[in-house]
Coordinates of C-alpha atoms and ligand atoms in Angstrom, one line a residue:
M1 CA 96.4 108.8 82.5
N2 CA 98.8 108.6 85.3
G3 CA 102.5 109.3 84.8
R4 CA 103.6 106.0 86.2
I5 CA 101.7 104.1 83.6
V6 CA 103.2 106.4 80.9
D7 CA 106.6 105.5 82.1
E8 CA 105.8 101.8 82.2
V9 CA 104.6 102.0 78.6
D10 CA 107.7 103.8 77.5
A11 CA 109.7 101.1 79.2
I12 CA 108.0 98.2 77.7
T13 CA 107.5 99.2 74.1
A14 CA 110.1 98.1 71.7
P15 CA 112.3 101.0 70.6
D16 CA 111.9 100.3 67.0
A17 CA 108.2 99.9 67.0
E18 CA 106.2 102.7 65.4
R19 CA 102.7 101.6 66.5
M20 CA 101.4 98.7 68.3
D21 CA 97.8 97.8 68.7
A22 CA 96.4 96.3 71.8
A23 CA 96.9 92.7 70.8
S24 CA 100.5 93.2 69.7
V25 CA 101.4 95.1 72.9
R26 CA 100.0 92.3 75.0
E27 CA 101.5 89.6 72.9
Y28 CA 104.9 91.3 73.3
N29 CA 104.6 91.8 77.1
F30 CA 103.0 88.5 77.9
G31 CA 105.6 86.7 75.8
A32 CA 108.4 88.3 77.7
V33 CA 106.9 87.1 81.0
Y34 CA 106.4 83.6 79.6
S35 CA 110.1 83.4 78.8
V36 CA 111.0 84.3 82.4
V37 CA 108.6 81.5 83.6
E38 CA 110.3 79.1 81.2
A39 CA 113.7 80.1 82.7
V40 CA 112.7 79.4 86.3
R41 CA 109.9 76.7 86.2
T42 CA 112.2 73.8 86.5
T43 CA 113.7 75.1 89.7
L44 CA 110.4 74.9 91.6
G45 CA 110.0 72.5 94.5
P46 CA 111.9 69.8 96.3
R47 CA 113.1 68.1 93.1
G48 CA 113.7 71.4 91.2
K49 CA 116.7 71.3 88.9
D50 CA 119.6 73.6 89.4
K51 CA 120.1 76.1 86.7
M52 CA 123.4 76.6 85.0
I53 CA 124.0 80.1 83.9
E54 CA 126.9 81.1 81.8
Q55 CA 128.3 84.4 83.0
P56 CA 129.8 87.1 80.7
D57 CA 133.3 86.0 81.7
G58 CA 132.5 82.5 80.6
S59 CA 132.3 81.0 84.1
V60 CA 129.3 79.0 85.0
L61 CA 127.1 79.7 88.0
I62 CA 124.9 77.0 89.4
V63 CA 121.8 78.2 91.2
N64 CA 118.5 76.8 92.4
D65 CA 116.2 79.7 93.1
A66 CA 114.3 82.1 90.9
S67 CA 115.6 85.3 92.3
T68 CA 119.2 84.4 91.6
V69 CA 118.3 83.1 88.1
L70 CA 116.5 86.4 87.5
D71 CA 119.4 88.4 88.8
E72 CA 121.8 86.7 86.6
I73 CA 120.0 86.4 83.3
A74 CA 120.2 89.6 81.4
I75 CA 116.7 90.0 80.2
A76 CA 116.4 91.7 76.9
E77 CA 112.7 92.5 76.9
P78 CA 111.8 95.2 79.4
A79 CA 108.4 93.8 80.0
A80 CA 110.0 90.8 81.6
S81 CA 111.4 93.2 84.1
L82 CA 107.9 93.5 85.6
A83 CA 107.9 89.8 86.2
V84 CA 111.4 90.2 87.6
E85 CA 110.2 93.0 89.8
A86 CA 107.3 90.9 91.0
A87 CA 109.7 88.1 91.9
D88 CA 112.0 90.6 93.5
A89 CA 109.3 92.1 95.6
V90 CA 108.8 88.7 97.2
G91 CA 112.5 88.0 97.3
R92 CA 113.3 91.3 99.0
E93 CA 111.1 90.6 101.9
F94 CA 111.6 86.9 102.4
H95 CA 114.1 85.6 99.9
D96 CA 111.5 82.9 99.3
G97 CA 108.4 82.2 97.2
T98 CA 109.9 83.9 94.2
T99 CA 109.5 81.0 91.8
T100 CA 105.9 80.5 92.9
A101 CA 105.2 84.2 92.2
V102 CA 106.7 84.1 88.7
V103 CA 104.8 80.9 87.8
I104 CA 101.4 82.3 89.1
C105 CA 102.0 85.6 87.3
G106 CA 102.6 83.7 84.0
A107 CA 99.5 81.6 84.5
L108 CA 97.4 84.7 85.3
L109 CA 98.5 86.2 81.9
E110 CA 97.7 82.9 80.1
E111 CA 94.2 82.8 81.6
A112 CA 93.8 86.5 80.7
E113 CA 94.6 85.7 77.0
G114 CA 91.8 83.2 76.9
L115 CA 89.4 85.7 78.5
L116 CA 90.4 88.4 76.0
D117 CA 89.7 86.0 73.2
R118 CA 86.3 85.5 74.6
G119 CA 85.7 89.2 74.4
L120 CA 86.2 90.2 78.0
H121 CA 87.3 93.8 78.5
P122 CA 90.8 94.1 80.2
N123 CA 89.3 96.2 83.0
T124 CA 86.8 93.4 83.7
I125 CA 89.7 90.9 84.0
V126 CA 91.7 93.3 86.2
R127 CA 88.7 93.8 88.5
G128 CA 88.0 90.1 88.7
Y129 CA 91.6 89.3 89.5
E130 CA 91.7 91.9 92.2
R131 CA 88.6 90.6 93.8
A132 CA 89.8 87.1 93.6
S133 CA 93.1 88.0 95.2
D134 CA 91.3 89.7 98.1
I135 CA 89.3 86.5 98.6
A136 CA 92.5 84.4 98.4
R137 CA 94.2 86.7 101.0
Q138 CA 91.3 86.3 103.4
E139 CA 91.2 82.5 103.0
L140 CA 94.9 82.3 103.4
E141 CA 94.6 84.1 106.7
A142 CA 91.9 81.7 107.8
L143 CA 94.2 78.7 106.8
A144 CA 97.2 80.0 108.7
T145 CA 98.2 78.0 111.8
P146 CA 100.2 79.5 114.5
I147 CA 103.4 77.6 115.1
G148 CA 104.8 78.9 118.4
S149 CA 108.5 78.8 118.7
T150 CA 109.5 75.3 119.7
P151 CA 112.7 74.1 118.0
S152 CA 110.7 71.4 116.1
A153 CA 108.3 74.0 114.7
L154 CA 111.1 76.3 113.7
R155 CA 112.9 73.4 112.1
S156 CA 109.9 72.3 110.0
V157 CA 109.4 75.8 108.5
A158 CA 113.1 76.2 107.8
T159 CA 113.4 72.8 106.3
T160 CA 110.7 73.4 103.6
A161 CA 112.3 76.8 102.8
M162 CA 115.7 75.3 102.4
T163 CA 114.7 72.5 100.1
G164 CA 117.3 72.0 97.4
T165 CA 120.0 74.2 98.8
G166 CA 123.5 73.2 98.5
A167 CA 126.9 74.9 98.3
G168 CA 129.0 72.5 100.3
M169 CA 126.7 72.2 103.2
S170 CA 123.6 70.1 103.4
P171 CA 120.2 71.8 103.8
S172 CA 119.9 70.2 107.2
E173 CA 123.2 71.6 108.3
I174 CA 122.1 75.1 107.3
T175 CA 118.8 74.5 108.9
D176 CA 120.5 73.5 112.1
L177 CA 122.4 76.7 112.2
V178 CA 119.3 78.8 111.5
V179 CA 117.1 77.0 114.0
S180 CA 119.6 77.2 116.8
A181 CA 120.3 81.0 116.1
T182 CA 116.6 81.8 115.9
G183 CA 115.9 79.7 119.0
L184 CA 118.5 81.9 120.9
V185 CA 116.9 85.2 120.0
E186 CA 113.3 84.1 120.3
A187 CA 111.6 86.2 122.9
S188 CA 108.0 85.8 124.1
G189 CA 106.9 83.9 121.0
A190 CA 108.5 86.2 118.5
V191 CA 111.6 86.1 116.4
D192 CA 113.2 89.3 115.2
A193 CA 115.4 88.2 112.2
D194 CA 117.4 91.4 112.7
H195 CA 118.7 90.0 116.0
V196 CA 120.6 87.4 114.1
R197 CA 123.7 88.4 112.0
V198 CA 125.2 86.3 109.3
V199 CA 128.9 86.7 109.2
T200 CA 131.1 85.0 106.5
R201 CA 134.7 83.9 106.5
T202 CA 136.4 82.9 103.3
G203 CA 139.4 80.5 103.4
Y204 CA 138.1 78.3 106.2
P205 CA 136.5 74.8 106.0
T206 CA 132.7 74.9 106.0
A207 CA 132.9 72.6 109.1
D208 CA 134.1 75.7 111.0
S209 CA 130.6 77.2 110.6
R210 CA 128.7 77.7 113.8
V211 CA 126.3 79.7 115.8
V212 CA 127.6 82.1 118.4
E213 CA 125.4 83.4 121.2
G214 CA 126.7 87.0 120.9
A215 CA 128.4 89.1 118.3
V216 CA 131.3 88.4 116.1
L217 CA 134.0 90.8 114.9
T218 CA 136.1 89.8 112.0
D219 CA 138.8 92.4 112.6
D220 CA 142.2 92.3 114.2
P221 CA 143.5 94.3 117.1
V222 CA 145.2 97.5 115.8
R223 CA 148.5 96.6 117.6
E224 CA 150.1 93.2 118.1
S225 CA 151.0 94.1 121.6
M226 CA 147.4 94.6 122.7
P227 CA 145.5 92.1 124.8
R228 CA 143.5 89.6 122.8
S229 CA 140.8 88.4 125.2
V230 CA 139.3 90.6 127.9
A231 CA 137.3 88.8 130.6
D232 CA 135.6 91.7 132.4
A233 CA 135.5 94.1 129.5
T234 CA 134.3 97.7 129.7
V235 CA 133.8 98.7 126.1
L236 CA 133.7 102.0 124.4
L237 CA 131.8 101.8 121.0
T238 CA 132.4 104.7 118.7
R239 CA 131.7 106.0 115.2
D240 CA 133.9 109.0 115.9
P241 CA 137.6 108.4 115.0
V242 CA 139.9 108.2 117.9
Q243 CA 142.1 111.3 117.1
L244 CA 142.1 115.0 117.9
S245 CA 139.1 116.9 116.6
D246 CA 139.5 118.9 113.3
T247 CA 140.2 122.2 115.1
G248 CA 143.4 120.7 116.4
T249 CA 144.7 119.9 112.9
D250 CA 143.8 123.3 111.5
T251 CA 146.2 125.0 113.9
A252 CA 149.1 123.0 112.4
V253 CA 148.8 124.9 109.1
K254 CA 149.6 128.2 110.8
I255 CA 152.9 127.0 112.3
G256 CA 156.0 128.4 110.7
D257 CA 159.4 127.2 111.9
A258 CA 160.4 123.5 112.3
E259 CA 161.0 123.8 116.0
S260 CA 157.6 125.1 116.9
F261 CA 156.1 122.5 114.6
D262 CA 157.8 119.7 116.5
R263 CA 156.6 121.3 119.7
F264 CA 153.1 121.4 118.2
L265 CA 153.2 117.7 117.3
D266 CA 154.4 116.9 120.8
Q267 CA 151.4 118.9 122.2
E268 CA 149.1 117.1 119.9
A269 CA 150.5 113.7 120.9
E270 CA 150.1 114.8 124.5
Q271 CA 146.5 115.7 123.9
V272 CA 145.7 112.3 122.2
R273 CA 147.4 110.6 125.2
G274 CA 145.2 112.7 127.4
M275 CA 142.2 111.4 125.6
V276 CA 143.3 107.8 126.1
E277 CA 143.9 108.6 129.8
T278 CA 140.4 109.9 130.1
L279 CA 139.2 106.6 128.7
V280 CA 141.4 104.8 131.2
G281 CA 139.8 107.0 133.9
M282 CA 136.4 105.9 132.8
G283 CA 137.4 102.3 133.2
V284 CA 137.5 101.5 129.5
D285 CA 139.6 98.5 128.5
V286 CA 138.3 97.9 125.0
V287 CA 137.7 100.5 122.2
L288 CA 135.7 99.4 119.2
C289 CA 135.7 102.0 116.5
S290 CA 134.0 102.0 113.1
D291 CA 136.4 104.7 111.9
S292 CA 140.2 105.0 112.4
I293 CA 142.4 105.1 115.5
A294 CA 145.3 107.6 115.3
D295 CA 148.8 106.2 115.7
E296 CA 149.5 108.0 118.9
A297 CA 146.2 106.8 120.4
Q298 CA 147.1 103.2 119.4
S299 CA 150.4 103.3 121.3
A300 CA 148.8 105.0 124.3
M301 CA 146.1 102.3 124.3
S302 CA 148.7 99.6 124.0
V303 CA 150.7 101.0 126.8
N304 CA 147.6 101.1 129.0
G305 CA 146.6 97.5 128.1
I306 CA 143.6 98.6 126.2
L307 CA 142.4 96.5 123.2
G308 CA 141.6 98.7 120.2
V309 CA 139.9 97.5 117.0
R310 CA 139.3 99.9 114.1
R311 CA 137.1 99.9 111.0
V312 CA 134.6 97.7 112.6
D313 CA 131.6 97.1 110.3
D314 CA 128.8 99.4 111.5
E315 CA 126.3 96.6 111.7
A316 CA 128.7 94.5 113.8
L317 CA 129.3 97.6 116.0
R318 CA 125.5 97.9 116.6
A319 CA 125.1 94.2 117.3
T320 CA 128.0 94.4 119.7
A321 CA 126.5 97.4 121.5
A322 CA 123.3 95.5 121.9
V323 CA 125.0 92.4 123.3
L324 CA 127.1 94.5 125.7
G325 CA 124.3 96.9 126.7
G326 CA 126.2 99.9 125.5
T327 CA 125.6 102.8 123.2
V328 CA 127.5 103.6 120.0
V329 CA 128.7 107.2 120.5
S330 CA 129.1 109.5 117.5
S331 CA 131.1 112.2 119.4
L332 CA 134.0 111.0 121.6
P333 CA 134.2 114.1 123.8
D334 CA 130.5 113.5 124.7
A335 CA 131.0 109.9 125.7
T336 CA 130.0 109.1 129.3
T337 CA 130.3 106.0 131.4
A338 CA 126.6 105.4 130.7
D339 CA 127.5 104.7 127.1
L340 CA 129.9 101.9 127.9
G341 CA 129.0 98.3 127.4
T342 CA 130.2 95.4 129.6
G343 CA 130.9 91.8 128.8
R344 CA 133.5 89.3 127.6
I345 CA 135.7 89.5 124.6
V346 CA 137.3 86.3 123.4
R347 CA 139.8 86.1 120.6
D348 CA 139.6 83.0 118.4
E349 CA 143.0 83.0 116.8
D350 CA 142.2 80.0 114.5
D351 CA 139.4 81.8 112.8
G352 CA 140.9 85.3 113.2
I353 CA 137.8 86.7 114.9
F354 CA 136.6 88.2 118.2
L355 CA 133.6 86.6 120.0
V356 CA 131.6 89.1 122.0
Y357 CA 129.4 87.9 124.9
G358 CA 127.2 89.8 127.2
D359 CA 127.9 89.5 131.0
G360 CA 124.4 88.3 131.7
D361 CA 123.7 91.2 134.1
G362 CA 120.5 92.0 132.2
S363 CA 121.9 95.2 130.6
G364 CA 122.6 93.6 127.2
E365 CA 120.2 91.9 124.7
T366 CA 120.4 88.4 123.4
R367 CA 121.8 88.4 119.9
A368 CA 123.1 85.5 117.8
T369 CA 125.6 85.3 115.0
I370 CA 125.7 82.6 112.3
L371 CA 129.3 82.3 111.4
L372 CA 129.5 80.8 107.9
C373 CA 132.9 79.5 106.7
G374 CA 133.8 78.3 103.3
P375 CA 136.8 77.8 101.0
T376 CA 135.7 80.5 98.5
E377 CA 133.7 83.7 98.3
E378 CA 131.1 82.0 96.0
V379 CA 130.5 79.3 98.5
V380 CA 130.2 81.5 101.6
D381 CA 127.9 83.9 99.7
E382 CA 125.6 81.2 98.7
L383 CA 125.5 79.8 102.2
A384 CA 124.8 83.3 103.5
R385 CA 121.9 83.6 101.0
H386 CA 120.4 80.4 102.2
A387 CA 120.8 81.2 105.8
G388 CA 119.3 84.7 105.2
T389 CA 116.2 83.0 103.6
G390 CA 115.9 80.6 106.4
L391 CA 116.0 83.4 109.0
E392 CA 113.4 85.5 107.3
V393 CA 111.2 82.5 106.7
V394 CA 111.4 81.3 110.2
A395 CA 110.7 84.7 111.6
S396 CA 107.7 85.3 109.4
G397 CA 106.4 81.8 110.2
V398 CA 106.6 82.5 113.9
D399 CA 104.9 85.9 113.3
E400 CA 102.0 85.1 110.9
G401 CA 101.8 81.3 111.1
I402 CA 102.3 78.6 108.5
V403 CA 100.2 77.0 105.8
A404 CA 100.4 73.6 104.2
G405 CA 103.1 73.3 101.6
G406 CA 103.5 70.9 98.7
G407 CA 100.8 72.6 96.7
A408 CA 98.1 71.9 99.3
T409 CA 97.4 75.6 100.0
E410 CA 97.2 76.6 96.3
I411 CA 94.7 73.8 95.7
E412 CA 92.6 74.8 98.7
L413 CA 92.7 78.5 97.9
A414 CA 91.7 77.7 94.3
A415 CA 88.7 75.7 95.5
R416 CA 87.7 78.5 97.8
V417 CA 88.0 81.2 95.2
R418 CA 86.0 79.0 92.8
D419 CA 83.3 78.7 95.4
A420 CA 83.2 82.4 95.9
A421 CA 83.1 83.0 92.2
S422 CA 79.5 81.9 92.1
G423 CA 78.5 85.0 94.1
V424 CA 80.2 87.3 91.6
R425 CA 77.9 88.8 89.0
G426 CA 78.4 89.2 85.3
R427 CA 81.5 88.4 83.3
E428 CA 83.8 89.3 86.2
Q429 CA 82.9 85.9 87.5
L430 CA 84.9 84.3 84.6
A431 CA 88.0 86.3 85.7
V432 CA 87.6 85.1 89.3
E433 CA 87.4 81.5 88.1
A434 CA 90.4 82.1 85.8
F435 CA 92.3 83.4 88.9
A436 CA 91.5 80.1 90.7
N437 CA 92.9 78.1 87.7
A438 CA 96.1 80.2 87.8
L439 CA 96.7 79.5 91.5
E440 CA 96.8 75.8 90.5
A441 CA 99.6 76.4 88.0
A442 CA 102.2 76.5 90.7
V443 CA 101.1 73.0 91.8
R444 CA 101.1 71.8 88.2
V445 CA 104.7 72.8 87.9
L446 CA 105.6 71.2 91.2
V447 CA 104.1 68.0 90.0
E448 CA 105.9 68.2 86.7
N449 CA 109.2 68.7 88.4
V450 CA 108.8 65.5 90.5
G451 CA 108.1 63.7 87.2
R452 CA 104.5 62.9 87.6
D453 CA 101.5 63.5 85.4
P454 CA 100.0 66.9 86.4
V455 CA 96.4 66.0 85.2
D456 CA 96.2 62.8 87.3
V457 CA 97.8 64.3 90.4
L458 CA 95.7 67.5 90.2
T459 CA 92.5 65.6 89.8
A460 CA 93.4 63.5 92.9
L461 CA 94.3 66.6 94.9
R462 CA 91.1 68.4 94.0
S463 CA 89.0 65.5 95.0
A464 CA 90.9 65.1 98.3
H465 CA 90.3 68.8 99.0
A466 CA 86.6 68.6 98.0
G467 CA 86.4 65.8 100.6
G468 CA 87.6 68.3 103.3
T469 CA 91.3 67.5 103.7
A470 CA 92.8 70.9 103.2
R471 CA 96.3 69.8 104.1
T472 CA 96.7 67.2 101.4
G473 CA 99.5 68.1 99.1
I474 CA 102.2 66.3 97.2
G475 CA 105.4 64.9 98.7
A476 CA 108.8 64.9 97.1
H477 CA 107.9 62.0 94.7
G478 CA 104.5 63.3 93.7
E479 CA 102.6 61.1 96.2
L480 CA 99.6 62.6 98.1
I481 CA 100.6 63.3 101.7
D482 CA 99.3 65.0 104.7
T483 CA 101.7 67.9 104.5
F484 CA 101.5 68.9 108.1
E485 CA 102.3 65.4 109.2
A486 CA 105.2 65.3 106.8
D487 CA 106.4 68.7 108.1
V488 CA 106.1 70.4 104.7
H489 CA 104.9 73.9 105.4
D490 CA 105.4 77.4 104.1
P491 CA 105.0 80.6 106.1
A492 CA 101.6 82.2 105.4
A493 CA 103.3 85.5 104.8
V494 CA 105.5 84.1 102.0
K495 CA 102.5 82.7 100.2
R496 CA 100.5 85.9 100.6
Q497 CA 103.3 88.0 99.2
A498 CA 103.8 85.6 96.3
I499 CA 100.1 85.8 95.3
D500 CA 100.0 89.6 95.9
S501 CA 103.0 90.4 93.7
A502 CA 101.9 88.0 91.0
T503 CA 98.5 89.7 90.9
A504 CA 100.0 93.2 90.9
A505 CA 102.4 92.4 88.0
A506 CA 99.7 90.6 85.9
T507 CA 97.1 93.3 86.3
L508 CA 99.5 95.9 85.4
L509 CA 100.4 94.1 82.1
I510 CA 96.8 93.3 81.3
G511 CA 95.8 97.0 81.8
V512 CA 98.3 98.2 79.3
D513 CA 96.2 98.6 76.2
D514 CA 95.9 100.1 72.7
L515 CA 95.8 103.7 73.8
F516 CA 99.6 104.0 73.6
F517 CA 101.4 105.0 70.5
V518 CA 105.0 104.2 70.7
G519 CA 107.4 107.0 69.9
E520 CA 104.7 109.7 70.2
L521 CA 104.7 109.4 73.9
S522 CA 108.4 109.8 74.4
A523 CA 108.2 112.8 71.9
G524 CA 105.9 114.4 74.4
D525 CA 102.8 114.2 72.3
D526 CA 100.3 112.5 74.5
D527 CA 97.1 114.1 73.2
D528 CA 95.8 110.8 72.0
D529 CA 95.9 109.3 75.5
G530 CA 92.7 108.1 76.7
A531 CA 90.9 109.4 73.6
D532 CA 88.9 106.2 73.3
D533 CA 88.8 105.3 76.9
Ligands
ADP601 P1 110.1 79.3 95.7 O1 111.1 80.2 95.0 O2 108.7 79.7 95.2 O3 110.2 79.3 97.2 P2 110.9 76.6 95.8 O4 111.8 75.9 94.8 O5 111.5 76.9 97.1 O6 110.3 77.9 95.1 O7 109.7 75.7 96.0 C1 108.7 76.0 96.9 C2 107.6 75.0 96.8 O8 108.0 73.7 97.1 C3 106.5 75.3 97.9 O9 105.3 75.1 97.4 C4 106.8 74.2 99.0 O10 105.7 73.9 99.7 C5 107.3 73.1 98.1 N1 108.1 72.1 98.8 C6 109.3 72.3 99.5 N2 109.7 71.1 100.0 C7 108.8 70.2 99.7 C8 108.7 68.8 100.0 N3 109.6 68.1 100.7 N4 107.7 68.1 99.5 C9 106.7 68.8 98.8 N5 106.8 70.1 98.5 C10 107.8 70.8 98.9
MG602 MG1 111.7 78.4 98.4

């Protein structure tokens, strides 16, 4: 038995249990996942309800996506953490598709229960599920449509992903920001989501939110007397603090009398001034440092008309370096003119930020910043989460294409997996069919959440798909629509990841069986493992 499985078993068995047979272990684990499904199912889709979660301090958090619900709910049963992990695996990559993953995982377990009752061996179910998910993956790839990178294409993917978002800004406003930012960084048909930074400002109206074609620094100059905006800026970007190296400081310890100490300090100040003069000689007029800038250096910079900013966030520093075509140096003495970036620094006093633009000479890269403003930290954090989702989703849509949303893809995949099942021999075929049913569970929940009868709508959807209309899904009111025409799509990558992680979590839990004797394992006695395998 592999060690990972032992750990999982240790983690999922109730501490007070002495022994659990297969049925009880599964009942316990599956039940934990079902409770997670119950917690998130009503949030799925365009008409998904917000969840109110009471936090330990008594305040109430309102959220509308599974990953946040899962983060916030303290889940007592460790088995549920596998469902949480499955959702997280999707969330980490795309911040989207999490609710779908959780719902499909629960449905796979429910189907498995039925198969176990009919006497199927867990291994047969696991094999069938894995085979079915391979088929689903291939079919998904076949269904994916490239979108290119026109603004309207970007918009349609972002819009579906942002369904139901709120926090003081309408989904379409956030979508606008995401689309214009991704449009800026799009290059030869690809969007690198890392080329867009999301920067938040608390204490400003949400209406101040905007997209900047360049980088944004939220810091202040180190001295009031320094220039604020620099038109033809030559910029040194450093991780090394602007001060004397450590060797300089060590010498100070050896100095005895007060007079020579003063002399030493003078010398040191002189050396720091020398450093700044070197920078002046290199043509530097802006110093951006992710560490500190020594007092003496600050005044020397101020005297020489250099703008200095310290404790710049490292990510902001890297984005700035890219925009200005410079290199972030990690050792000041080694800095050369080749490391310097050039461009335009503009101070926005109203928002207390610096805007950094390239000079368009081709040395810098195009980067975009989504500046999100809001009255409180909670508001800007939620806006940032939604913008992050939108960015990932748009980038993956551009990369791997899109598929029909509104349940159309799940229905189509279910039909194709069912077709393929007829070619699978033996009882495994039943598991492949069960997998197809589970894929439809996400659609069932979607239909329930728009207040329609799942049986009627699913029947109508299945027959539409049998008639060859693969893009027929449901609209926001449960009506059948051509989802492509209605601009309801999901990125293929998000769907793939949702199905993959649901399958991985479900097969793991199904595979946990009666070989494990709680307590004995943790006591180090694992002789019984696999005895009746
Ligand atoms: P998830 O956490 O899985 O992303 P969501 O609450 O975002 O959950 O719901 C996603 C589902 O809702 C997808 O199947 C998507 O196609 C569908 N959806 C989103 N917007 C619409 C819409 N306007 N009409 C129909 N379905 C939609
Ligand atoms: Mg979503």
